[in-house]
Amino acid sequence: VDAKLGKILTASNGVTVYTYSKDTAGVSNCTGNCAVNWPPYIIETLAGLPPLSADISGKLGTVTTEGKALQLTYNGMPLYFYVKDTKAGDTTGQAVGGVWYVVKAQ
């Protein structure tokens, strides 16, 4: 739980994950240089889906990236990290460019 943003989704290591408002459900539109600054949350296999805590009701899934990797999704929206978040709990990517947002846990 972030003091300003409320209950947000993080990776198992506590690093904040984001969505990109130019994506649509099941489609990642952050490629090339965008993906350098906003690396997709990649998992190795569907069996590698991380568990959600009991108080989060959203649904995890995957989308296949251009490079054929499995990118984690939350309620259909692709998830990303932000390179300027240097430690667990950082939320420096919130509202960057008016298109990047932390994922509010449901």
mmCIF file of N, CA, C and O in Angstrom:
data_model
loop_
_atom_site.group_PDB
_atom_site.id
_atom_site.type_symbol
_atom_site.label_atom_id
_atom_site.label_comp_id
_atom_site.label_asym_id
_atom_site.label_seq_id
_atom_site.Cartn_x
_atom_site.Cartn_y
_atom_site.Cartn_z
ATOM 1 N N VAL A 1 0.855 -1.183 0.000
ATOM 2 C CA VAL A 1 0.000 0.000 0.000
ATOM 3 C C VAL A 1 0.896 1.240 0.000
ATOM 4 O O VAL A 1 1.784 1.378 0.835
ATOM 5 N N ASP A 2 0.673 2.121 -0.945
ATOM 6 C CA ASP A 2 1.420 3.368 -1.047
ATOM 7 C C ASP A 2 0.621 4.461 -0.334
ATOM 8 O O ASP A 2 -0.596 4.553 -0.497
ATOM 9 N N ALA A 3 1.313 5.292 0.443
ATOM 10 C CA ALA A 3 0.642 6.328 1.233
ATOM 11 C C ALA A 3 -0.200 7.268 0.382
ATOM 12 O O ALA A 3 -1.269 7.703 0.803
ATOM 13 N N LYS A 4 0.259 7.591 -0.818
ATOM 14 C CA LYS A 4 -0.472 8.532 -1.675
ATOM 15 C C LYS A 4 -1.375 7.848 -2.690
ATOM 16 O O LYS A 4 -2.439 8.348 -3.022
ATOM 17 N N LEU A 5 -0.954 6.691 -3.180
ATOM 18 C CA LEU A 5 -1.651 6.045 -4.289
ATOM 19 C C LEU A 5 -2.591 4.914 -3.872
ATOM 20 O O LEU A 5 -3.343 4.411 -4.693
ATOM 21 N N GLY A 6 -2.518 4.499 -2.620
ATOM 22 C CA GLY A 6 -3.382 3.412 -2.156
ATOM 23 C C GLY A 6 -2.786 2.046 -2.445
ATOM 24 O O GLY A 6 -1.571 1.884 -2.547
ATOM 25 N N LYS A 7 -3.653 1.056 -2.612
ATOM 26 C CA LYS A 7 -3.214 -0.317 -2.847
ATOM 27 C C LYS A 7 -2.807 -0.464 -4.306
ATOM 28 O O LYS A 7 -3.629 -0.330 -5.211
ATOM 29 N N ILE A 8 -1.516 -0.697 -4.534
ATOM 30 C CA ILE A 8 -1.005 -0.836 -5.900
ATOM 31 C C ILE A 8 -0.376 -2.204 -6.087
ATOM 32 O O ILE A 8 0.036 -2.851 -5.122
ATOM 33 N N LEU A 9 -0.296 -2.631 -7.318
ATOM 34 C CA LEU A 9 0.278 -3.925 -7.652
ATOM 35 C C LEU A 9 1.793 -3.803 -7.763
ATOM 36 O O LEU A 9 2.308 -2.835 -8.325
ATOM 37 N N THR A 10 2.478 -4.794 -7.218
ATOM 38 C CA THR A 10 3.938 -4.857 -7.336
ATOM 39 C C THR A 10 4.342 -6.272 -7.733
ATOM 40 O O THR A 10 3.569 -7.219 -7.565
ATOM 41 N N ALA A 11 5.560 -6.387 -8.227
ATOM 42 C CA ALA A 11 6.124 -7.705 -8.494
ATOM 43 C C ALA A 11 6.440 -8.356 -7.148
ATOM 44 O O ALA A 11 6.402 -7.703 -6.101
ATOM 45 N N SER A 12 6.783 -9.627 -7.163
ATOM 46 C CA SER A 12 7.060 -10.338 -5.909
ATOM 47 C C SER A 12 8.224 -9.722 -5.139
ATOM 48 O O SER A 12 8.300 -9.851 -3.924
ATOM 49 N N ASN A 13 9.098 -8.984 -5.817
ATOM 50 C CA ASN A 13 10.224 -8.324 -5.146
ATOM 51 C C ASN A 13 9.865 -6.925 -4.652
ATOM 52 O O ASN A 13 10.722 -6.182 -4.189
ATOM 53 N N GLY A 14 8.592 -6.538 -4.778
ATOM 54 C CA GLY A 14 8.139 -5.246 -4.275
ATOM 55 C C GLY A 14 8.261 -4.094 -5.250
ATOM 56 O O GLY A 14 7.883 -2.967 -4.950
ATOM 57 N N VAL A 15 8.782 -4.353 -6.451
ATOM 58 C CA VAL A 15 8.941 -3.302 -7.450
ATOM 59 C C VAL A 15 7.585 -3.010 -8.099
ATOM 60 O O VAL A 15 6.843 -3.921 -8.468
ATOM 61 N N THR A 16 7.266 -1.733 -8.239
ATOM 62 C CA THR A 16 5.990 -1.280 -8.782
ATOM 63 C C THR A 16 5.843 -1.641 -10.253
ATOM 64 O O THR A 16 6.804 -1.570 -11.019
ATOM 65 N N VAL A 17 4.625 -2.023 -10.644
ATOM 66 C CA VAL A 17 4.327 -2.279 -12.052
ATOM 67 C C VAL A 17 3.348 -1.220 -12.555
ATOM 68 O O VAL A 17 2.593 -0.634 -11.780
ATOM 69 N N TYR A 18 3.413 -0.984 -13.859
ATOM 70 C CA TYR A 18 2.661 0.093 -14.499
ATOM 71 C C TYR A 18 1.888 -0.416 -15.707
ATOM 72 O O TYR A 18 2.233 -1.441 -16.293
ATOM 73 N N THR A 19 0.889 0.375 -16.110
ATOM 74 C CA THR A 19 0.209 0.166 -17.382
ATOM 75 C C THR A 19 0.439 1.397 -18.248
ATOM 76 O O THR A 19 0.736 2.482 -17.751
ATOM 77 N N TYR A 20 0.276 1.193 -19.535
ATOM 78 C CA TYR A 20 0.485 2.217 -20.552
ATOM 79 C C TYR A 20 -0.874 2.507 -21.175
ATOM 80 O O TYR A 20 -1.506 1.611 -21.734
ATOM 81 N N SER A 21 -1.323 3.745 -21.091
ATOM 82 C CA SER A 21 -2.685 4.048 -21.550
ATOM 83 C C SER A 21 -2.857 3.926 -23.065
ATOM 84 O O SER A 21 -3.981 3.922 -23.555
ATOM 85 N N LYS A 22 -1.771 3.789 -23.814
ATOM 86 C CA LYS A 22 -1.875 3.586 -25.257
ATOM 87 C C LYS A 22 -2.030 2.102 -25.615
ATOM 88 O O LYS A 22 -2.200 1.768 -26.784
ATOM 89 N N ASP A 23 -1.962 1.230 -24.604
ATOM 90 C CA ASP A 23 -2.239 -0.192 -24.810
ATOM 91 C C ASP A 23 -3.747 -0.403 -24.792
ATOM 92 O O ASP A 23 -4.505 0.424 -24.285
ATOM 93 N N THR A 24 -4.157 -1.523 -25.335
ATOM 94 C CA THR A 24 -5.534 -1.983 -25.185
ATOM 95 C C THR A 24 -5.470 -3.369 -24.569
ATOM 96 O O THR A 24 -4.397 -3.994 -24.559
ATOM 97 N N ALA A 25 -6.574 -3.846 -24.063
ATOM 98 C CA ALA A 25 -6.582 -5.166 -23.433
ATOM 99 C C ALA A 25 -5.998 -6.206 -24.384
ATOM 100 O O ALA A 25 -6.428 -6.321 -25.529
ATOM 101 N N GLY A 26 -4.978 -6.910 -23.904
ATOM 102 C CA GLY A 26 -4.356 -7.968 -24.692
ATOM 103 C C GLY A 26 -3.371 -7.510 -25.743
ATOM 104 O O GLY A 26 -2.847 -8.325 -26.483
ATOM 105 N N VAL A 27 -3.094 -6.195 -25.820
ATOM 106 C CA VAL A 27 -2.180 -5.682 -26.843
ATOM 107 C C VAL A 27 -1.180 -4.706 -26.227
ATOM 108 O O VAL A 27 -1.560 -3.697 -25.644
ATOM 109 N N SER A 28 0.119 -5.019 -26.377
ATOM 110 C CA SER A 28 1.176 -4.125 -25.916
ATOM 111 C C SER A 28 1.621 -3.245 -27.069
ATOM 112 O O SER A 28 1.972 -3.738 -28.140
ATOM 113 N N ASN A 29 1.596 -1.934 -26.865
ATOM 114 C CA ASN A 29 2.044 -0.984 -27.885
ATOM 115 C C ASN A 29 3.355 -0.310 -27.515
ATOM 116 O O ASN A 29 3.757 0.650 -28.163
ATOM 117 N N CYS A 30 4.007 -0.796 -26.479
ATOM 118 C CA CYS A 30 5.306 -0.249 -26.050
ATOM 119 C C CYS A 30 6.399 -1.174 -26.558
ATOM 120 O O CYS A 30 6.637 -2.246 -25.998
ATOM 121 N N THR A 31 7.053 -0.757 -27.646
ATOM 122 C CA THR A 31 8.116 -1.563 -28.250
ATOM 123 C C THR A 31 9.330 -0.672 -28.488
ATOM 124 O O THR A 31 9.275 0.537 -28.267
ATOM 125 N N GLY A 32 10.399 -1.252 -28.956
ATOM 126 C CA GLY A 32 11.596 -0.484 -29.290
ATOM 127 C C GLY A 32 12.125 0.323 -28.122
ATOM 128 O O GLY A 32 12.299 -0.198 -27.026
ATOM 129 N N ASN A 33 12.377 1.622 -28.353
ATOM 130 C CA ASN A 33 12.938 2.496 -27.326
ATOM 131 C C ASN A 33 12.004 2.617 -26.122
ATOM 132 O O ASN A 33 12.451 2.750 -24.994
ATOM 133 N N CYS A 34 10.706 2.561 -26.360
ATOM 134 C CA CYS A 34 9.732 2.606 -25.268
ATOM 135 C C CYS A 34 10.010 1.466 -24.287
ATOM 136 O O CYS A 34 10.051 1.660 -23.070
ATOM 137 N N ALA A 35 10.232 0.268 -24.811
ATOM 138 C CA ALA A 35 10.451 -0.903 -23.963
ATOM 139 C C ALA A 35 11.806 -0.870 -23.263
ATOM 140 O O ALA A 35 12.022 -1.609 -22.304
ATOM 141 N N VAL A 36 12.714 -0.019 -23.719
ATOM 142 C CA VAL A 36 13.991 0.147 -23.026
ATOM 143 C C VAL A 36 13.757 0.871 -21.707
ATOM 144 O O VAL A 36 14.289 0.489 -20.666
ATOM 145 N N ASN A 37 12.939 1.928 -21.736
ATOM 146 C CA ASN A 37 12.643 2.692 -20.532
ATOM 147 C C ASN A 37 11.540 2.068 -19.688
ATOM 148 O O ASN A 37 11.463 2.303 -18.482
ATOM 149 N N TRP A 38 10.688 1.309 -20.322
ATOM 150 C CA TRP A 38 9.552 0.659 -19.665
ATOM 151 C C TRP A 38 9.594 -0.832 -19.996
ATOM 152 O O TRP A 38 8.794 -1.322 -20.790
ATOM 153 N N PRO A 39 10.511 -1.567 -19.384
ATOM 154 C CA PRO A 39 10.637 -2.993 -19.713
ATOM 155 C C PRO A 39 9.353 -3.764 -19.393
ATOM 156 O O PRO A 39 8.762 -3.579 -18.326
ATOM 157 N N PRO A 40 8.914 -4.603 -20.314
ATOM 158 C CA PRO A 40 7.737 -5.418 -20.037
ATOM 159 C C PRO A 40 8.026 -6.404 -18.900
ATOM 160 O O PRO A 40 9.165 -6.830 -18.713
ATOM 161 N N TYR A 41 6.986 -6.741 -18.159
ATOM 162 C CA TYR A 41 7.073 -7.725 -17.077
ATOM 163 C C TYR A 41 6.969 -9.087 -17.747
ATOM 164 O O TYR A 41 5.888 -9.556 -18.094
ATOM 165 N N ILE A 42 8.113 -9.729 -17.955
ATOM 166 C CA ILE A 42 8.195 -10.992 -18.688
ATOM 167 C C ILE A 42 8.239 -12.163 -17.710
ATOM 168 O O ILE A 42 8.941 -12.116 -16.700
ATOM 169 N N ILE A 43 7.474 -13.214 -18.045
ATOM 170 C CA ILE A 43 7.561 -14.464 -17.292
ATOM 171 C C ILE A 43 7.981 -15.557 -18.263
ATOM 172 O O ILE A 43 7.783 -15.427 -19.476
ATOM 173 N N GLU A 44 8.553 -16.621 -17.740
ATOM 174 C CA GLU A 44 9.080 -17.691 -18.593
ATOM 175 C C GLU A 44 7.980 -18.599 -19.158
ATOM 176 O O GLU A 44 8.022 -18.983 -20.313
ATOM 177 N N THR A 45 7.025 -18.961 -18.311
ATOM 178 C CA THR A 45 5.970 -19.881 -18.723
ATOM 179 C C THR A 45 4.660 -19.484 -18.054
ATOM 180 O O THR A 45 4.651 -18.737 -17.069
ATOM 181 N N LEU A 46 3.560 -19.996 -18.571
ATOM 182 C CA LEU A 46 2.274 -19.745 -17.932
ATOM 183 C C LEU A 46 2.267 -20.289 -16.509
ATOM 184 O O LEU A 46 1.621 -19.736 -15.622
ATOM 185 N N ALA A 47 3.031 -21.351 -16.278
ATOM 186 C CA ALA A 47 3.139 -21.898 -14.924
ATOM 187 C C ALA A 47 3.874 -20.917 -14.015
ATOM 188 O O ALA A 47 3.813 -21.032 -12.795
ATOM 189 N N GLY A 48 4.556 -19.926 -14.622
ATOM 190 C CA GLY A 48 5.300 -18.934 -13.854
ATOM 191 C C GLY A 48 4.467 -17.746 -13.414
ATOM 192 O O GLY A 48 4.996 -16.777 -12.887
ATOM 193 N N LEU A 49 3.138 -17.804 -13.636
ATOM 194 C CA LEU A 49 2.285 -16.706 -13.191
ATOM 195 C C LEU A 49 2.427 -16.546 -11.679
ATOM 196 O O LEU A 49 2.232 -17.503 -10.937
ATOM 197 N N PRO A 50 2.786 -15.351 -11.230
ATOM 198 C CA PRO A 50 2.937 -15.159 -9.789
ATOM 199 C C PRO A 50 1.568 -15.161 -9.104
ATOM 200 O O PRO A 50 0.569 -14.773 -9.718
ATOM 201 N N PRO A 51 1.510 -15.614 -7.864
ATOM 202 C CA PRO A 51 0.221 -15.616 -7.169
ATOM 203 C C PRO A 51 -0.174 -14.204 -6.735
ATOM 204 O O PRO A 51 0.678 -13.384 -6.423
ATOM 205 N N LEU A 52 -1.465 -13.936 -6.747
ATOM 206 C CA LEU A 52 -1.976 -12.674 -6.213
ATOM 207 C C LEU A 52 -2.308 -12.892 -4.743
ATOM 208 O O LEU A 52 -2.723 -13.979 -4.352
ATOM 209 N N SER A 53 -2.140 -11.859 -3.934
ATOM 210 C CA SER A 53 -2.519 -11.999 -2.536
ATOM 211 C C SER A 53 -4.042 -12.105 -2.444
ATOM 212 O O SER A 53 -4.773 -11.672 -3.341
ATOM 213 N N ALA A 54 -4.510 -12.669 -1.375
ATOM 214 C CA ALA A 54 -5.930 -12.977 -1.210
ATOM 215 C C ALA A 54 -6.832 -11.746 -1.278
ATOM 216 O O ALA A 54 -8.004 -11.853 -1.631
ATOM 217 N N ASP A 55 -6.287 -10.555 -0.979
ATOM 218 C CA ASP A 55 -7.125 -9.357 -0.966
ATOM 219 C C ASP A 55 -7.183 -8.647 -2.323
ATOM 220 O O ASP A 55 -7.742 -7.568 -2.434
ATOM 221 N N ILE A 56 -6.625 -9.269 -3.363
ATOM 222 C CA ILE A 56 -6.657 -8.689 -4.708
ATOM 223 C C ILE A 56 -7.515 -9.583 -5.594
ATOM 224 O O ILE A 56 -7.259 -10.774 -5.722
ATOM 225 N N SER A 57 -8.522 -8.989 -6.221
ATOM 226 C CA SER A 57 -9.471 -9.800 -6.978
ATOM 227 C C SER A 57 -9.267 -9.757 -8.489
ATOM 228 O O SER A 57 -9.980 -10.420 -9.213
ATOM 229 N N GLY A 58 -8.311 -8.981 -8.971
ATOM 230 C CA GLY A 58 -8.080 -8.913 -10.413
ATOM 231 C C GLY A 58 -7.536 -10.219 -10.944
ATOM 232 O O GLY A 58 -7.236 -11.150 -10.205
ATOM 233 N N LYS A 59 -7.388 -10.293 -12.267
ATOM 234 C CA LYS A 59 -6.946 -11.525 -12.911
ATOM 235 C C LYS A 59 -5.636 -11.323 -13.656
ATOM 236 O O LYS A 59 -5.494 -10.373 -14.425
ATOM 237 N N LEU A 60 -4.691 -12.230 -13.414
ATOM 238 C CA LEU A 60 -3.425 -12.220 -14.147
ATOM 239 C C LEU A 60 -3.555 -13.067 -15.404
ATOM 240 O O LEU A 60 -4.295 -14.047 -15.438
ATOM 241 N N GLY A 61 -2.824 -12.677 -16.433
ATOM 242 C CA GLY A 61 -2.777 -13.425 -17.678
ATOM 243 C C GLY A 61 -1.511 -13.036 -18.417
ATOM 244 O O GLY A 61 -0.606 -12.431 -17.832
ATOM 245 N N THR A 62 -1.451 -13.345 -19.695
ATOM 246 C CA THR A 62 -0.274 -12.989 -20.491
ATOM 247 C C THR A 62 -0.692 -12.536 -21.883
ATOM 248 O O THR A 62 -1.788 -12.828 -22.347
ATOM 249 N N VAL A 63 0.227 -11.827 -22.513
ATOM 250 C CA VAL A 63 0.140 -11.457 -23.913
ATOM 251 C C VAL A 63 1.513 -11.782 -24.496
ATOM 252 O O VAL A 63 2.517 -11.708 -23.791
ATOM 253 N N THR A 64 1.564 -12.158 -25.758
ATOM 254 C CA THR A 64 2.841 -12.473 -26.397
ATOM 255 C C THR A 64 3.413 -11.210 -27.019
ATOM 256 O O THR A 64 2.734 -10.528 -27.791
ATOM 257 N N THR A 65 4.672 -10.882 -26.675
ATOM 258 C CA THR A 65 5.322 -9.690 -27.208
ATOM 259 C C THR A 65 5.811 -9.945 -28.631
ATOM 260 O O THR A 65 5.808 -11.077 -29.110
ATOM 261 N N GLU A 66 6.276 -8.870 -29.290
ATOM 262 C CA GLU A 66 6.848 -9.005 -30.641
ATOM 263 C C GLU A 66 7.987 -10.017 -30.654
ATOM 264 O O GLU A 66 8.176 -10.728 -31.628
ATOM 265 N N GLY A 67 8.751 -10.060 -29.560
ATOM 266 C CA GLY A 67 9.871 -10.997 -29.468
ATOM 267 C C GLY A 67 9.465 -12.380 -29.017
ATOM 268 O O GLY A 67 10.303 -13.211 -28.698
ATOM 269 N N LYS A 68 8.166 -12.645 -28.974
ATOM 270 C CA LYS A 68 7.596 -13.947 -28.618
ATOM 271 C C LYS A 68 7.758 -14.304 -27.137
ATOM 272 O O LYS A 68 7.670 -15.461 -26.758
ATOM 273 N N ALA A 69 7.975 -13.317 -26.292
ATOM 274 C CA ALA A 69 8.040 -13.555 -24.853
ATOM 275 C C ALA A 69 6.639 -13.417 -24.263
ATOM 276 O O ALA A 69 5.756 -12.805 -24.871
ATOM 277 N N LEU A 70 6.434 -13.977 -23.078
ATOM 278 C CA LEU A 70 5.150 -13.851 -22.391
ATOM 279 C C LEU A 70 5.205 -12.655 -21.448
ATOM 280 O O LEU A 70 5.985 -12.633 -20.494
ATOM 281 N N GLN A 71 4.392 -11.650 -21.741
ATOM 282 C CA GLN A 71 4.311 -10.458 -20.897
ATOM 283 C C GLN A 71 3.104 -10.612 -19.980
ATOM 284 O O GLN A 71 1.998 -10.917 -20.424
ATOM 285 N N LEU A 72 3.318 -10.388 -18.701
ATOM 286 C CA LEU A 72 2.253 -10.499 -17.718
ATOM 287 C C LEU A 72 1.215 -9.401 -17.917
ATOM 288 O O LEU A 72 1.566 -8.259 -18.256
ATOM 289 N N THR A 73 -0.053 -9.743 -17.719
ATOM 290 C CA THR A 73 -1.136 -8.766 -17.791
ATOM 291 C C THR A 73 -1.941 -8.824 -16.491
ATOM 292 O O THR A 73 -1.952 -9.836 -15.791
ATOM 293 N N TYR A 74 -2.622 -7.724 -16.190
ATOM 294 C CA TYR A 74 -3.548 -7.658 -15.059
ATOM 295 C C TYR A 74 -4.865 -7.139 -15.613
ATOM 296 O O TYR A 74 -4.901 -6.064 -16.213
ATOM 297 N N ASN A 75 -5.897 -7.941 -15.477
ATOM 298 C CA ASN A 75 -7.199 -7.624 -16.077
ATOM 299 C C ASN A 75 -7.052 -7.292 -17.564
ATOM 300 O O ASN A 75 -7.684 -6.380 -18.078
ATOM 301 N N GLY A 76 -6.173 -8.043 -18.244
ATOM 302 C CA GLY A 76 -5.980 -7.907 -19.681
ATOM 303 C C GLY A 76 -4.967 -6.862 -20.112
ATOM 304 O O GLY A 76 -4.538 -6.850 -21.258
ATOM 305 N N MET A 77 -4.569 -5.967 -19.204
ATOM 306 C CA MET A 77 -3.647 -4.890 -19.579
ATOM 307 C C MET A 77 -2.190 -5.293 -19.339
ATOM 308 O O MET A 77 -1.843 -5.728 -18.235
ATOM 309 N N PRO A 78 -1.324 -5.146 -20.358
ATOM 310 C CA PRO A 78 0.086 -5.490 -20.212
ATOM 311 C C PRO A 78 0.756 -4.687 -19.091
ATOM 312 O O PRO A 78 0.434 -3.515 -18.875
ATOM 313 N N LEU A 79 1.689 -5.344 -18.387
ATOM 314 C CA LEU A 79 2.390 -4.726 -17.259
ATOM 315 C C LEU A 79 3.842 -4.442 -17.603
ATOM 316 O O LEU A 79 4.473 -5.190 -18.349
ATOM 317 N N TYR A 80 4.342 -3.358 -17.016
ATOM 318 C CA TYR A 80 5.707 -2.884 -17.264
ATOM 319 C C TYR A 80 6.361 -2.443 -15.963
ATOM 320 O O TYR A 80 5.685 -2.122 -14.990
ATOM 321 N N PHE A 81 7.686 -2.374 -16.012
ATOM 322 C CA PHE A 81 8.473 -1.745 -14.957
ATOM 323 C C PHE A 81 8.975 -0.411 -15.496
ATOM 324 O O PHE A 81 8.928 -0.172 -16.697
ATOM 325 N N TYR A 82 9.484 0.450 -14.614
ATOM 326 C CA TYR A 82 10.068 1.727 -15.044
ATOM 327 C C TYR A 82 11.528 1.729 -14.627
ATOM 328 O O TYR A 82 11.844 1.475 -13.467
ATOM 329 N N VAL A 83 12.429 2.030 -15.567
ATOM 330 C CA VAL A 83 13.864 1.943 -15.286
ATOM 331 C C VAL A 83 14.317 2.909 -14.190
ATOM 332 O O VAL A 83 15.332 2.670 -13.552
ATOM 333 N N LYS A 84 13.575 3.982 -13.960
ATOM 334 C CA LYS A 84 13.981 4.944 -12.936
ATOM 335 C C LYS A 84 13.509 4.563 -11.530
ATOM 336 O O LYS A 84 13.888 5.216 -10.570
ATOM 337 N N ASP A 85 12.701 3.515 -11.420
ATOM 338 C CA ASP A 85 12.381 2.972 -10.103
ATOM 339 C C ASP A 85 13.576 2.114 -9.697
ATOM 340 O O ASP A 85 13.852 1.097 -10.337
ATOM 341 N N THR A 86 14.294 2.543 -8.677
ATOM 342 C CA THR A 86 15.531 1.851 -8.313
ATOM 343 C C THR A 86 15.393 0.893 -7.136
ATOM 344 O O THR A 86 16.295 0.111 -6.883
ATOM 345 N N LYS A 87 14.261 0.970 -6.428
ATOM 346 C CA LYS A 87 14.086 0.062 -5.289
ATOM 347 C C LYS A 87 12.601 -0.244 -5.094
ATOM 348 O O LYS A 87 11.734 0.443 -5.625
ATOM 349 N N ALA A 88 12.349 -1.280 -4.331
ATOM 350 C CA ALA A 88 10.964 -1.659 -4.015
ATOM 351 C C ALA A 88 10.234 -0.462 -3.437
ATOM 352 O O ALA A 88 10.782 0.290 -2.628
ATOM 353 N N GLY A 89 9.004 -0.263 -3.880
ATOM 354 C CA GLY A 89 8.184 0.822 -3.361
ATOM 355 C C GLY A 89 8.287 2.122 -4.128
ATOM 356 O O GLY A 89 7.461 3.018 -3.950
ATOM 357 N N ASP A 90 9.291 2.272 -5.004
ATOM 358 C CA ASP A 90 9.382 3.485 -5.818
ATOM 359 C C ASP A 90 8.191 3.564 -6.763
ATOM 360 O O ASP A 90 7.758 2.539 -7.312
ATOM 361 N N THR A 91 7.681 4.769 -6.973
ATOM 362 C CA THR A 91 6.564 4.983 -7.904
ATOM 363 C C THR A 91 6.853 6.191 -8.793
ATOM 364 O O THR A 91 5.962 6.962 -9.130
ATOM 365 N N THR A 92 8.123 6.334 -9.203
ATOM 366 C CA THR A 92 8.525 7.511 -9.974
ATOM 367 C C THR A 92 7.921 7.535 -11.376
ATOM 368 O O THR A 92 7.944 8.564 -12.041
ATOM 369 N N GLY A 93 7.367 6.422 -11.831
ATOM 370 C CA GLY A 93 6.761 6.381 -13.157
ATOM 371 C C GLY A 93 5.314 6.835 -13.187
ATOM 372 O O GLY A 93 4.735 6.976 -14.263
ATOM 373 N N GLN A 94 4.730 7.090 -12.016
ATOM 374 C CA GLN A 94 3.319 7.472 -11.966
ATOM 375 C C GLN A 94 3.060 8.748 -12.762
ATOM 376 O O GLN A 94 3.690 9.773 -12.534
ATOM 377 N N ALA A 95 2.172 8.659 -13.740
ATOM 378 C CA ALA A 95 1.704 9.772 -14.575
ATOM 379 C C ALA A 95 2.773 10.340 -15.509
ATOM 380 O O ALA A 95 2.595 11.429 -16.057
ATOM 381 N N VAL A 96 3.861 9.614 -15.738
ATOM 382 C CA VAL A 96 4.887 10.079 -16.673
ATOM 383 C C VAL A 96 4.265 10.238 -18.056
ATOM 384 O O VAL A 96 3.585 9.331 -18.558
ATOM 385 N N GLY A 97 4.455 11.402 -18.637
ATOM 386 C CA GLY A 97 3.939 11.695 -19.970
ATOM 387 C C GLY A 97 2.417 11.671 -20.065
ATOM 388 O O GLY A 97 1.876 11.696 -21.161
ATOM 389 N N GLY A 98 1.762 11.565 -18.929
ATOM 390 C CA GLY A 98 0.311 11.474 -18.931
ATOM 391 C C GLY A 98 -0.208 10.167 -19.503
ATOM 392 O O GLY A 98 -1.390 10.057 -19.829
ATOM 393 N N VAL A 99 0.672 9.143 -19.609
ATOM 394 C CA VAL A 99 0.260 7.870 -20.206
ATOM 395 C C VAL A 99 0.668 6.633 -19.402
ATOM 396 O O VAL A 99 0.254 5.532 -19.730
ATOM 397 N N TRP A 100 1.478 6.813 -18.372
ATOM 398 C CA TRP A 100 1.951 5.689 -17.553
ATOM 399 C C TRP A 100 1.372 5.808 -16.144
ATOM 400 O O TRP A 100 1.458 6.857 -15.529
ATOM 401 N N TYR A 101 0.831 4.683 -15.651
ATOM 402 C CA TYR A 101 0.185 4.721 -14.337
ATOM 403 C C TYR A 101 0.450 3.454 -13.554
ATOM 404 O O TYR A 101 0.493 2.356 -14.123
ATOM 405 N N VAL A 102 0.622 3.622 -12.234
ATOM 406 C CA VAL A 102 0.722 2.448 -11.365
ATOM 407 C C VAL A 102 -0.579 1.667 -11.492
ATOM 408 O O VAL A 102 -1.611 2.211 -11.849
ATOM 409 N N VAL A 103 -0.498 0.390 -11.219
ATOM 410 C CA VAL A 103 -1.681 -0.454 -11.314
ATOM 411 C C VAL A 103 -2.377 -0.461 -9.957
ATOM 412 O O VAL A 103 -1.806 -0.897 -8.967
ATOM 413 N N LYS A 104 -3.587 0.046 -9.939
ATOM 414 C CA LYS A 104 -4.385 0.034 -8.710
ATOM 415 C C LYS A 104 -4.933 -1.385 -8.537
ATOM 416 O O LYS A 104 -5.588 -1.918 -9.425
ATOM 417 N N ALA A 105 -4.610 -1.979 -7.408
ATOM 418 C CA ALA A 105 -5.089 -3.336 -7.127
ATOM 419 C C ALA A 105 -6.574 -3.285 -6.805
ATOM 420 O O ALA A 105 -7.044 -2.368 -6.134
ATOM 421 N N GLN A 106 -7.291 -4.264 -7.301
ATOM 422 C CA GLN A 106 -8.738 -4.310 -7.074
ATOM 423 C C GLN A 106 -9.079 -5.323 -6.007
ATOM 424 O O GLN A 106 -8.393 -6.242 -5.761
#
